[in-house]
CSV table of C-alpha atoms and ligand atoms in Angstrom, one decimal:
chain,number,residue,atom,x,y,z
A,719,MET,CA,3.4,-8.3,-25.6
A,720,ALA,CA,4.1,-8.4,-21.9
A,721,LYS,CA,7.7,-8.6,-20.9
A,722,LYS,CA,8.9,-12.2,-20.2
A,723,GLN,CA,9.4,-12.8,-16.5
A,724,SER,CA,13.0,-13.8,-15.7
A,725,ILE,CA,14.1,-16.5,-13.2
A,726,LEU,CA,17.5,-16.9,-11.9
A,727,VAL,CA,18.6,-20.6,-11.3
A,728,ILE,CA,21.4,-21.0,-8.8
A,729,ASP,CA,22.7,-24.6,-8.6
A,730,ASP,CA,26.0,-26.2,-8.7
A,731,GLU,CA,24.6,-29.5,-10.2
A,732,GLU,CA,24.5,-29.3,-14.0
A,733,ALA,CA,21.6,-31.7,-14.4
A,734,ILE,CA,19.3,-29.8,-12.2
A,735,ARG,CA,20.0,-26.6,-14.0
A,736,ARG,CA,19.6,-28.0,-17.4
A,737,SER,CA,16.3,-29.6,-16.4
A,738,LEU,CA,15.1,-26.4,-14.8
A,739,ASP,CA,16.1,-24.4,-17.8
A,740,ARG,CA,14.1,-26.7,-20.2
A,741,ILE,CA,11.0,-26.8,-18.0
A,742,LEU,CA,10.8,-22.9,-17.3
A,743,THR,CA,12.0,-21.9,-20.8
A,744,PHE,CA,9.1,-24.1,-22.3
A,745,GLU,CA,6.7,-22.3,-20.0
A,746,GLY,CA,7.8,-19.0,-21.6
A,747,TYR,CA,10.1,-17.7,-18.9
A,748,LYS,CA,13.5,-16.1,-19.6
A,749,VAL,CA,16.1,-18.2,-17.6
A,750,VAL,CA,19.3,-17.3,-16.5
A,751,LEU,CA,21.8,-19.9,-14.9
A,752,ALA,CA,24.4,-19.7,-12.3
A,753,SER,CA,26.5,-22.5,-11.3
A,754,ASN,CA,27.9,-21.3,-7.9
A,755,GLY,CA,26.8,-19.0,-5.1
A,756,THR,CA,29.1,-16.1,-5.9
A,757,LEU,CA,28.2,-15.9,-9.5
A,758,GLY,CA,24.4,-16.2,-8.8
A,759,LEU,CA,24.7,-13.4,-6.1
A,760,ASN,CA,26.2,-11.1,-8.6
A,761,LEU,CA,23.5,-12.0,-11.2
A,762,ALA,CA,20.8,-11.5,-8.7
A,763,LEU,CA,21.9,-8.0,-7.9
A,764,GLN,CA,22.8,-7.0,-11.5
A,765,GLU,CA,20.1,-8.6,-13.6
A,766,GLU,CA,17.1,-8.0,-10.9
A,767,PRO,CA,15.4,-11.1,-11.9
A,768,ASP,CA,11.7,-11.4,-11.0
A,769,LEU,CA,12.3,-14.7,-9.2
A,770,VAL,CA,15.4,-16.7,-7.7
A,771,LEU,CA,15.6,-20.4,-7.5
A,772,LEU,CA,18.4,-21.2,-5.0
A,773,ASP,CA,20.2,-24.4,-4.0
A,774,ILE,CA,21.0,-24.7,-0.6
A,775,LYS,CA,24.0,-27.0,-0.6
A,776,MET,CA,26.8,-25.6,-2.8
A,777,PRO,CA,30.6,-25.6,-2.3
A,778,LYS,CA,32.1,-22.2,-1.1
A,779,MET,CA,29.1,-19.7,-0.7
A,780,ASP,CA,26.1,-21.9,0.2
A,781,GLY,CA,22.5,-21.0,-0.4
A,782,LEU,CA,21.8,-19.5,2.9
A,783,GLU,CA,24.6,-17.1,2.7
A,784,VAL,CA,23.5,-16.0,-0.8
A,785,LEU,CA,20.0,-15.5,0.7
A,786,GLN,CA,21.1,-13.4,3.5
A,787,THR,CA,23.3,-11.2,1.5
A,788,MET,CA,20.5,-10.7,-1.1
A,789,ILE,CA,18.1,-9.7,1.8
A,790,GLN,CA,20.8,-7.4,3.2
A,791,GLN,CA,21.5,-5.7,-0.2
A,792,GLY,CA,17.4,-5.3,-0.5
A,793,THR,CA,17.0,-7.4,-3.5
A,794,GLN,CA,13.1,-7.4,-4.5
A,795,ALA,CA,12.8,-10.9,-6.1
A,796,PRO,CA,11.3,-13.6,-4.1
A,797,VAL,CA,13.6,-16.6,-3.5
A,798,VAL,CA,12.5,-20.3,-3.6
A,799,MET,CA,15.1,-22.5,-1.9
A,800,ILE,CA,15.9,-25.9,-3.5
A,801,SER,CA,16.6,-28.4,-0.8
A,802,GLY,CA,18.3,-31.8,-1.2
A,803,HIS,CA,18.2,-34.7,1.1
A,804,GLY,CA,19.5,-33.5,4.5
A,805,THR,CA,18.8,-29.8,4.1
A,806,VAL,CA,15.2,-29.6,4.7
A,807,GLN,CA,15.8,-28.3,8.1
A,808,THR,CA,17.8,-25.4,6.7
A,809,ALA,CA,15.2,-24.8,4.1
A,810,VAL,CA,12.6,-24.1,6.7
A,811,GLU,CA,15.0,-21.9,8.5
A,812,ALA,CA,15.7,-20.1,5.1
A,813,THR,CA,11.7,-19.4,4.9
A,814,LYS,CA,12.0,-17.8,8.4
A,815,LEU,CA,14.7,-15.6,7.1
A,816,GLY,CA,12.6,-14.3,4.2
A,817,ALA,CA,12.5,-17.1,1.5
A,818,PHE,CA,9.3,-17.5,-0.2
A,819,GLU,CA,9.0,-21.3,-0.2
A,820,PHE,CA,11.1,-24.1,-0.8
A,821,LEU,CA,11.1,-27.1,-3.0
A,822,GLU,CA,12.6,-30.7,-2.2
A,823,LYS,CA,14.7,-32.7,-4.7
A,824,PRO,CA,13.9,-34.7,-6.6
A,825,LEU,CA,11.9,-31.8,-8.1
A,826,ASP,CA,8.4,-32.3,-9.2
A,827,ARG,CA,7.4,-30.4,-12.2
A,828,ASP,CA,3.7,-29.5,-11.3
A,829,ARG,CA,4.8,-28.4,-7.7
A,830,LEU,CA,7.7,-26.4,-9.2
A,831,LEU,CA,5.4,-24.6,-11.7
A,832,LEU,CA,2.9,-23.8,-9.1
A,833,VAL,CA,5.3,-22.4,-6.6
A,834,VAL,CA,7.0,-20.3,-9.4
A,835,ARG,CA,3.5,-18.9,-10.4
A,836,ASN,CA,2.6,-18.2,-6.8
A,837,ALA,CA,6.0,-16.4,-6.0
A,838,LEU,CA,5.8,-14.3,-9.3
A,839,GLU,CA,2.3,-13.4,-8.5
A,840,ARG,CA,3.2,-12.1,-5.3
A,841,LYS,CA,6.1,-10.1,-6.5
A,842,GLY,CA,3.8,-8.6,-9.0
A,843,LEU,CA,1.4,-7.6,-6.4
A,844,GLN,CA,4.1,-6.1,-4.3
A,845,ASP,CA,5.6,-4.1,-7.3
A,846,GLU,CA,2.0,-2.8,-8.0
A,847,ASN,CA,1.5,-1.8,-4.2
A,848,ARG,CA,4.8,-0.1,-4.0
A,849,GLU,CA,4.1,1.9,-7.2
A,850,LEU,CA,0.7,2.7,-6.1
A,851,ARG,CA,1.7,3.9,-2.7
A,852,GLN,CA,4.6,6.0,-4.2
A,853,GLU,CA,2.2,7.4,-6.8
A,854,VAL,CA,-0.5,8.2,-4.3
A,855,SER,CA,1.7,9.7,-1.9
A,856,GLU,CA,3.6,11.8,-4.5
A,857,ARG,CA,0.3,13.0,-6.2
A,858,HIS,CA,-1.3,14.0,-2.9
A,859,GLN,CA,1.7,15.7,-1.2
A,860,MET,CA,0.8,18.9,0.4
A,861,ILE,CA,3.7,21.2,-0.6
A,862,GLY,CA,4.7,24.1,1.5
A,863,GLN,CA,6.4,25.0,4.9
A,864,ASN,CA,4.4,27.9,5.8
A,865,HIS,CA,3.6,27.9,9.5
A,866,MET,CA,-0.1,27.8,9.2
A,867,LEU,CA,0.2,25.0,6.4
A,868,ASN,CA,2.4,23.1,8.9
A,869,GLY,CA,-0.1,23.5,11.8
A,870,LEU,CA,-2.8,22.1,9.5
A,871,LYS,CA,-0.8,19.2,8.3
A,872,GLU,CA,-0.2,18.4,12.0
A,873,ARG,CA,-3.9,18.5,12.8
A,874,ILE,CA,-4.7,16.2,9.9
A,875,ASP,CA,-2.2,13.8,10.8
A,876,ARG,CA,-3.6,13.8,14.4
A,877,VAL,CA,-7.2,13.4,13.4
A,878,ALA,CA,-6.7,10.9,10.6
A,879,PRO,CA,-6.5,7.8,12.6
A,880,THR,CA,-9.5,8.5,14.9
A,881,ASN,CA,-12.4,7.9,12.5
A,882,ALA,CA,-13.9,11.1,13.7
A,883,THR,CA,-16.2,12.9,11.0
A,884,VAL,CA,-14.3,15.7,9.5
A,885,LEU,CA,-15.8,19.0,7.9
A,886,ILE,CA,-13.3,20.8,5.8
A,887,CYS,CA,-14.2,24.5,4.8
A,888,GLY,CA,-12.2,26.9,2.8
A,889,GLU,CA,-12.1,28.8,-0.3
A,890,SER,CA,-12.0,27.2,-3.8
A,891,GLY,CA,-8.8,25.8,-5.0
A,892,THR,CA,-7.1,25.8,-1.5
A,893,GLY,CA,-6.6,22.1,-1.3
A,894,LYS,CA,-9.5,20.8,0.5
A,895,GLU,CA,-9.7,17.6,-1.6
A,896,LEU,CA,-6.1,17.1,-1.0
A,897,MET,CA,-6.5,17.4,2.7
A,898,ALA,CA,-9.4,14.7,2.6
A,899,ARG,CA,-7.2,12.3,0.8
A,900,ARG,CA,-4.4,12.8,3.1
A,901,LEU,CA,-6.9,12.0,6.1
A,902,HIS,CA,-7.9,8.9,4.5
A,903,GLN,CA,-4.1,8.0,3.5
A,904,MET,CA,-3.0,8.5,7.2
A,905,SER,CA,-6.1,6.9,8.6
A,906,GLY,CA,-5.0,3.2,8.2
A,907,ARG,CA,-8.6,2.4,7.0
A,908,ARG,CA,-8.3,-0.4,4.6
A,909,GLY,CA,-11.2,0.4,2.4
A,910,ARG,CA,-11.4,2.8,-0.6
A,911,PHE,CA,-11.5,6.5,-0.7
A,912,VAL,CA,-14.7,7.4,-2.4
A,913,GLN,CA,-15.5,10.9,-3.7
A,914,VAL,CA,-18.9,12.3,-4.2
A,915,ASN,CA,-19.4,15.7,-5.9
A,916,CYS,CA,-22.7,16.6,-4.4
A,917,ALA,CA,-23.0,19.6,-6.7
A,918,ALA,CA,-22.3,17.6,-10.0
A,919,ILE,CA,-25.0,14.8,-9.5
A,920,PRO,CA,-28.5,15.7,-10.7
A,921,GLN,CA,-30.8,15.9,-7.6
A,922,ASP,CA,-33.0,13.0,-8.6
A,923,LEU,CA,-30.3,10.6,-9.0
A,924,ILE,CA,-28.2,11.6,-5.8
A,925,GLU,CA,-30.0,9.2,-3.4
A,926,SER,CA,-29.4,6.3,-5.8
A,927,GLU,CA,-25.7,7.4,-6.2
A,928,LEU,CA,-25.3,7.6,-2.5
A,929,PHE,CA,-27.2,4.6,-1.3
A,930,GLY,CA,-27.5,2.4,-4.5
A,931,HIS,CA,-30.7,1.1,-5.7
A,932,VAL,CA,-32.5,-2.4,-6.5
A,933,LYS,CA,-33.4,-3.5,-9.7
A,934,GLY,CA,-36.8,-1.9,-10.9
A,935,ALA,CA,-36.7,0.7,-8.3
A,936,PHE,CA,-37.3,3.3,-10.9
A,937,THR,CA,-37.3,3.6,-14.6
A,938,GLY,CA,-33.9,2.9,-15.8
A,939,ALA,CA,-32.9,0.7,-12.7
A,940,VAL,CA,-32.2,-2.3,-14.7
A,941,GLU,CA,-29.9,-3.8,-12.2
A,942,ASN,CA,-29.0,-3.8,-8.5
A,943,GLN,CA,-26.4,-1.2,-7.9
A,944,ALA,CA,-24.3,-0.3,-5.0
A,945,GLY,CA,-24.1,3.2,-3.9
A,946,LYS,CA,-20.9,5.2,-2.8
A,947,PHE,CA,-21.6,4.5,0.7
A,948,GLN,CA,-21.3,0.7,0.1
A,949,LEU,CA,-18.3,1.4,-2.1
A,950,ALA,CA,-16.6,3.2,0.8
A,951,ASP,CA,-17.3,0.4,3.3
A,952,LYS,CA,-14.3,0.2,5.7
A,953,GLY,CA,-12.9,3.2,4.0
A,954,THR,CA,-13.8,6.9,3.6
A,955,ILE,CA,-16.7,8.6,1.8
A,956,PHE,CA,-15.7,12.2,0.8
A,957,LEU,CA,-18.9,14.4,0.4
A,958,ASP,CA,-17.7,17.2,-1.7
A,959,GLU,CA,-19.7,20.5,-2.1
A,960,ILE,CA,-21.8,19.5,0.7
A,961,GLY,CA,-23.6,22.9,0.8
A,962,ASP,CA,-25.2,21.9,-2.5
A,963,MET,CA,-27.0,19.1,-1.2
A,964,THR,CA,-30.9,19.4,-1.1
A,965,LEU,CA,-32.7,19.2,2.0
A,966,LYS,CA,-34.2,15.9,1.2
A,967,THR,CA,-30.8,14.2,0.6
A,968,GLN,CA,-29.6,15.9,3.6
A,969,ALA,CA,-32.2,14.1,5.7
A,970,LYS,CA,-31.1,10.7,4.2
A,971,VAL,CA,-27.4,11.4,4.9
A,972,LEU,CA,-28.3,12.4,8.4
A,973,ARG,CA,-29.9,9.2,8.9
A,974,ALA,CA,-27.1,7.2,7.4
A,975,LEU,CA,-24.6,8.9,9.7
A,976,GLN,CA,-26.8,8.4,12.8
A,977,GLU,CA,-27.6,4.7,12.3
A,978,SER,CA,-24.4,3.8,10.4
A,979,GLU,CA,-26.7,2.1,8.0
A,980,ILE,CA,-28.2,2.9,4.6
A,981,GLU,CA,-31.2,1.9,2.6
A,982,PRO,CA,-30.8,1.4,-1.2
A,983,VAL,CA,-33.6,3.0,-3.3
A,984,GLY,CA,-36.5,0.4,-3.4
A,985,ALA,CA,-34.9,-2.2,-1.2
A,986,GLY,CA,-37.3,-1.7,1.8
A,987,LYS,CA,-34.4,-2.7,4.1
A,988,THR,CA,-31.2,-1.3,5.4
A,989,ILE,CA,-27.7,-2.4,5.2
A,990,ALA,CA,-24.9,-1.7,7.8
A,991,VAL,CA,-21.9,0.2,6.5
A,992,ASP,CA,-18.7,1.2,8.4
A,993,VAL,CA,-17.8,4.4,6.6
A,994,ARG,CA,-15.7,7.3,7.8
A,995,VAL,CA,-17.3,10.6,6.6
A,996,ILE,CA,-15.4,13.6,5.4
A,997,SER,CA,-17.1,16.6,3.9
A,998,ALA,CA,-16.1,19.7,2.3
A,999,THR,CA,-17.5,23.1,1.3
A,1000,ASN,CA,-16.6,26.5,0.0
A,1001,LYS,CA,-19.7,28.1,1.3
A,1002,ARG,CA,-20.6,29.2,4.7
A,1003,LEU,CA,-22.9,26.6,6.1
A,1004,GLU,CA,-23.9,28.8,9.0
A,1005,GLU,CA,-25.4,31.2,6.5
A,1006,LEU,CA,-27.1,28.4,4.7
A,1007,ILE,CA,-28.4,27.2,8.2
A,1008,SER,CA,-29.9,30.6,8.9
A,1009,GLN,CA,-31.5,30.7,5.4
A,1010,GLY,CA,-33.1,27.4,6.1
A,1011,GLU,CA,-31.1,25.7,3.3
A,1012,PHE,CA,-28.9,23.4,5.5
A,1013,ARG,CA,-30.0,21.3,8.4
A,1014,GLU,CA,-28.5,22.4,11.6
A,1015,ASP,CA,-28.6,18.8,12.9
A,1016,LEU,CA,-26.7,17.5,10.1
A,1017,TYR,CA,-24.2,20.3,10.5
A,1018,TYR,CA,-23.3,19.3,14.0
A,1019,ARG,CA,-22.9,15.6,12.8
A,1020,LEU,CA,-20.6,16.5,10.1
A,1021,ASN,CA,-18.6,19.1,12.0
A,1022,VAL,CA,-17.3,17.0,14.8
A,1023,VAL,CA,-13.8,18.0,13.8
A,1024,PRO,CA,-13.6,21.3,11.7
A,1025,LEU,CA,-10.6,21.9,9.4
A,1026,GLU,CA,-10.0,25.1,7.6
A,1027,SER,CA,-7.8,25.3,4.5
A,1028,VAL,CA,-5.4,28.0,4.1
A,1029,PRO,CA,-5.9,30.5,1.3
A,1030,LEU,CA,-2.9,31.1,-0.9
A,1031,ASP,CA,-2.8,34.8,0.2
A,1032,LEU,CA,-2.0,33.8,3.8
A,1033,ARG,CA,0.7,31.5,2.6
A,1034,ARG,CA,2.5,33.6,-0.1
A,1035,ASP,CA,5.9,32.4,1.2
A,1036,ASP,CA,5.1,28.9,-0.2
A,1037,ILE,CA,4.5,30.2,-3.9
A,1038,PRO,CA,8.1,29.4,-5.0
A,1039,ALA,CA,8.0,25.9,-3.6
A,1040,LEU,CA,4.7,25.3,-5.4
A,1041,ILE,CA,5.9,26.6,-8.6
A,1042,GLU,CA,8.9,24.4,-8.6
A,1043,HIS,CA,6.6,21.4,-7.6
A,1044,PHE,CA,4.0,22.0,-10.3
A,1045,ALA,CA,6.6,22.5,-12.9
A,1046,GLN,CA,8.5,19.4,-12.0
A,1047,ARG,CA,5.4,17.3,-11.9
A,1048,PHE,CA,4.1,18.7,-15.2
A,1049,ALA,CA,7.4,18.0,-16.8
A,1050,ALA,CA,7.5,14.3,-15.4
A,1051,GLU,CA,4.0,13.4,-16.3
A,1052,ASN,CA,4.5,14.7,-19.8
A,1053,ASN,CA,7.9,13.2,-20.3
A,1054,LEU,CA,9.4,16.8,-20.7
A,1055,PRO,CA,12.4,18.4,-19.5
A,1056,GLN,CA,11.5,20.7,-16.5
A,1057,PRO,CA,10.9,24.4,-17.7
A,1058,ASP,CA,13.5,26.8,-16.7
A,1059,PHE,CA,11.4,29.9,-15.7
A,1060,SER,CA,13.2,33.3,-16.1
A,1061,ALA,CA,13.8,35.4,-12.9
A,1062,HIS,CA,11.5,37.8,-14.3
A,1063,ALA,CA,8.6,35.5,-14.7
A,1064,LEU,CA,9.1,33.9,-11.3
A,1065,LYS,CA,8.9,37.4,-9.7
A,1066,LYS,CA,5.6,38.0,-11.5
A,1067,LEU,CA,4.3,34.8,-10.3
A,1068,CYS,CA,5.3,35.7,-6.8
A,1069,GLN,CA,3.7,39.1,-6.8
A,1070,ARG,CA,0.4,38.3,-8.5
A,1071,THR,CA,-2.8,37.7,-6.5
A,1072,TYR,CA,-4.6,34.3,-7.0
A,1073,LYS,CA,-8.3,34.4,-6.6
A,1074,GLY,CA,-8.5,30.8,-7.7
A,1075,ASN,CA,-5.8,30.0,-5.1
A,1076,ILE,CA,-3.5,26.9,-5.7
A,1077,ARG,CA,-5.6,25.7,-8.7
A,1078,GLU,CA,-5.0,29.0,-10.5
A,1079,LEU,CA,-1.3,28.9,-9.8
A,1080,LYS,CA,-1.1,25.5,-10.9
A,1081,ASN,CA,-2.9,26.0,-14.2
A,1082,LEU,CA,-0.8,29.1,-14.7
A,1083,VAL,CA,2.4,27.2,-14.4
A,1084,GLU,CA,1.2,24.5,-16.7
A,1085,ARG,CA,0.2,26.9,-19.3
A,1086,MET,CA,3.4,28.7,-19.1
A,1087,ALA,CA,5.2,25.3,-19.6
A,1088,ILE,CA,3.2,24.6,-22.6
A,1089,LEU,CA,3.4,28.1,-24.2
A,1090,GLY,CA,7.1,28.7,-23.5
A,1091,GLU,CA,9.3,27.9,-26.5
A,1092,ASP,CA,11.5,25.0,-25.8
A,1093,TYR,CA,9.9,25.0,-22.6
A,1094,VAL,CA,12.0,27.8,-21.5
A,1095,LEU,CA,9.5,30.5,-20.2
A,1096,ASP,CA,10.1,33.9,-21.8
A,1097,ASP,CA,8.3,37.1,-20.7
A,1098,ASP,CA,6.2,37.0,-23.7
A,1099,ALA,CA,4.6,33.7,-22.8
A,1100,ALA,CA,4.2,34.8,-19.3
A,1101,ASN,CA,2.4,37.8,-20.6
A,1102,LYS,CA,0.2,35.7,-22.7
A,1103,ALA,CA,-0.5,33.4,-20.0
A,1104,LEU,CA,-1.1,36.2,-17.5
A,1105,ALA,CA,-3.4,38.0,-19.9
A,1106,SER,CA,-5.8,35.1,-20.3
A,1107,PRO,CA,-8.2,33.7,-18.0
A,1108,VAL,CA,-6.7,30.7,-16.1
A,1109,ASP,CA,-9.7,28.6,-14.8
A,1110,PHE,CA,-13.3,29.3,-15.4
A,1111,GLY,CA,-14.0,27.8,-12.1
A,1112,ILE,CA,-12.6,31.0,-10.2
A,1113,TYR,CA,-15.5,33.1,-11.5
A,1114,GLU,CA,-18.9,33.1,-9.7
A,1115,THR,CA,-20.8,35.1,-12.2
A,1116,LEU,CA,-21.0,35.7,-15.9
A,1117,LYS,CA,-20.4,39.4,-15.2
A,1118,GLU,CA,-17.3,38.7,-13.1
A,1119,PHE,CA,-15.9,36.5,-15.6
A,1120,LYS,CA,-16.5,38.9,-18.6
A,1121,GLU,CA,-15.2,41.9,-16.8
A,1122,ASP,CA,-12.1,40.1,-15.6
A,1123,THR,CA,-11.4,38.7,-19.0
A,1124,GLU,CA,-12.0,41.9,-20.6
A,1125,ARG,CA,-9.7,43.9,-18.5
A,1126,LYS,CA,-6.9,41.4,-18.8
A,1127,PHE,CA,-7.4,41.5,-22.6
A,1128,LEU,CA,-7.3,45.2,-22.8
A,1129,ILE,CA,-4.1,45.5,-20.8
A,1130,ALA,CA,-2.5,42.8,-22.9
A,1131,LYS,CA,-3.5,44.6,-26.1
A,1132,LEU,CA,-2.3,48.0,-24.8
A,1133,ARG,CA,1.0,46.6,-23.8
A,1134,GLN,CA,1.2,45.1,-27.3
A,1135,PHE,CA,0.9,48.6,-28.8
A,1136,GLU,CA,3.0,50.1,-26.2
A,1137,GLY,CA,0.1,52.0,-24.6
A,1138,ASN,CA,-0.9,53.8,-27.9
A,1139,ILE,CA,-4.7,54.2,-27.5
A,1140,SER,CA,-5.5,54.7,-31.3
A,1141,ARG,CA,-3.4,51.8,-32.5
A,1142,THR,CA,-5.1,49.5,-29.9
A,1143,ALA,CA,-8.6,50.8,-30.5
A,1144,GLU,CA,-8.0,50.1,-34.3
A,1145,ALA,CA,-6.5,46.6,-33.6
A,1146,ILE,CA,-9.4,45.4,-31.6
A,1147,GLN,CA,-11.7,47.1,-33.8
A,1148,THR,CA,-13.4,49.5,-31.2
A,1149,PRO,CA,-14.0,53.3,-31.6
A,1150,ARG,CA,-11.4,55.2,-29.4
A,1151,SER,CA,-14.2,56.8,-27.3
A,1152,ASN,CA,-15.3,53.2,-26.3
A,1153,LEU,CA,-11.8,52.2,-25.3
A,1154,TYR,CA,-11.5,55.2,-23.1
A,1155,LYS,CA,-14.6,54.5,-21.5
A,1156,LYS,CA,-13.5,51.0,-20.9
A,1157,LEU,CA,-10.1,52.2,-19.3
A,1158,GLU,CA,-12.1,54.3,-17.0
A,1159,HIS,CA,-14.5,51.6,-16.2
A,1160,TYR,CA,-11.8,49.2,-15.3
A,1161,THR,CA,-9.6,52.0,-13.8
A,1162,ILE,CA,-6.7,51.0,-16.2
A,1163,ASN,CA,-4.0,53.6,-15.9
A,1164,VAL,CA,-1.8,53.1,-18.9
A,1165,GLU,CA,1.3,54.5,-17.0
A,1166,ARG,CA,0.9,52.2,-14.1
A,1167,ASP,CA,-0.6,49.1,-15.3
A,1168,LEU,CA,1.5,48.6,-18.3
A,1169,ALA,CA,4.8,48.8,-16.6
A,1170,ASP,CA,6.2,45.6,-15.4
B,1414,ATP,N1,-0.4,22.3,-0.6
B,1414,ATP,C1,-0.6,21.9,-1.8
B,1414,ATP,N2,0.7,21.2,-2.6
B,1414,ATP,C2,0.5,21.0,-3.9
B,1414,ATP,N3,-0.6,21.0,-4.5
B,1414,ATP,C3,-1.7,21.4,-3.9
B,1414,ATP,C4,-1.7,22.0,-2.6
B,1414,ATP,N4,-2.9,22.3,-2.3
B,1414,ATP,C5,-3.6,22.1,-3.4
B,1414,ATP,N5,-3.0,21.8,-4.4
B,1414,ATP,C6,-3.4,21.4,-5.7
B,1414,ATP,O1,-4.3,22.4,-6.2
B,1414,ATP,C7,-5.4,22.0,-6.8
B,1414,ATP,C8,-6.6,22.3,-6.2
B,1414,ATP,O2,-6.7,21.7,-5.0
B,1414,ATP,P1,-8.0,20.9,-4.4
B,1414,ATP,O3,-8.8,20.4,-5.6
B,1414,ATP,O4,-7.7,20.0,-3.4
B,1414,ATP,O5,-8.8,22.3,-3.9
B,1414,ATP,P2,-10.3,22.5,-3.4
B,1414,ATP,O6,-10.1,23.3,-2.2
B,1414,ATP,O7,-10.8,21.2,-3.2
B,1414,ATP,O8,-11.0,23.2,-4.5
B,1414,ATP,P3,-12.5,23.4,-4.9
B,1414,ATP,O9,-13.2,24.1,-3.7
B,1414,ATP,O10,-12.4,24.3,-6.1
B,1414,ATP,O11,-12.9,22.1,-5.1
B,1414,ATP,C9,-5.1,20.4,-7.1
B,1414,ATP,O12,-4.7,20.2,-8.3
B,1414,ATP,C10,-4.3,20.1,-5.7
B,1414,ATP,O13,-3.5,19.2,-6.3
B,1415,MG,MG1,-12.6,20.4,-4.3
């Protein structure tokens, strides 16, 4: 059941307090009563009610003074002033100061409830917005102080409010999506941030995904459906993995960009949209162009402002801060105490290479937090985590995946048996000769690779 909303009534007249208490309690609100301004102010600050009903004319501390102090102290609750005969002028002033609304005595029950509902609704929206903003900005923070990253952040913040089309290039896991979200967040555009993963949508559906379709346009189109471009109206569309778009779709996207309008599949007419386009890729589009797989004219349209993400290898000084950030976030999101990584494990994390960039580092930190007993990472857990593949996405080919995994597996097992080839071979059930062959193939040196 939802928590009862609480209303604080501050009025020196007992009859008014009693009648408000009766009406509001009957409506299901939790009511707190205060018979003077000082008491009311204390309750407002301590109890954090959802709404305050505040009488203007009271002995000693009057309503206006209470209101001013509440605002100064940063109280979140909306305040509805109650004005008696002769204080309407003051009530109007109070709304200028920040009161939500005022009610005149004698109080009318229906108007009272209407104003109360409106005020609470606005408070709800404000709370939600505040939480959302905080959540968004925390989740999409770009952690790091490296000079290249700082330069990049500055560029992002400079282009964000311009509506310019941005193309983000860079290796996998380097924060391209994060950059796109920051661009939208700082853009001031009121619409939504809509993401399209061009690689994940089947090619025969991508046109309808992007531009929508009308009922009956194709088998399965049972209803009119808006496309991503329409959903992103007045906002931002993020075309991720743009290098994976077919030439046919590229032509349609080009047209949408040129004309600022789109044509839903089967509609036979176009719709104007106001969309800011950000695209991203980890492929070299120039190469795709020379191979005839990417349209040059589209490339120029998308690449008005190019931004390049920074590979983790070029900002290794940020690794400690990133570890701290991911550990903290993981703990907070899972309601766990923050893992206390050993100095040894931290050193290892800082020295390691990350082909999968920040994503690989993040996954590793989370894995360590889970594997570590009592969420304190010991070296054993670190070894286990380091010995297993972190993110399948970092591998391009099956061969690369198999070899990398096999190599890590062999090192971990050899470590377990302290470099003893016979015992290791026996444990992993392979002939010694084969293990030797593998060590040679992977250039694993027992002396060197097994030392910490
Ligand atoms: N500077 C940063 N600070 C904190 N977290 C980051 C940072 N950069 C990236 N991340 C995190 O790393 C992960 C990978 O980032 P993101 O998805 O943005 O990368 P990407 O470049 O889009 O990767 P891909 O090409 O594989 O799609 C995400 O969880 C993201 O939140
Ligand atoms: Mg991405």
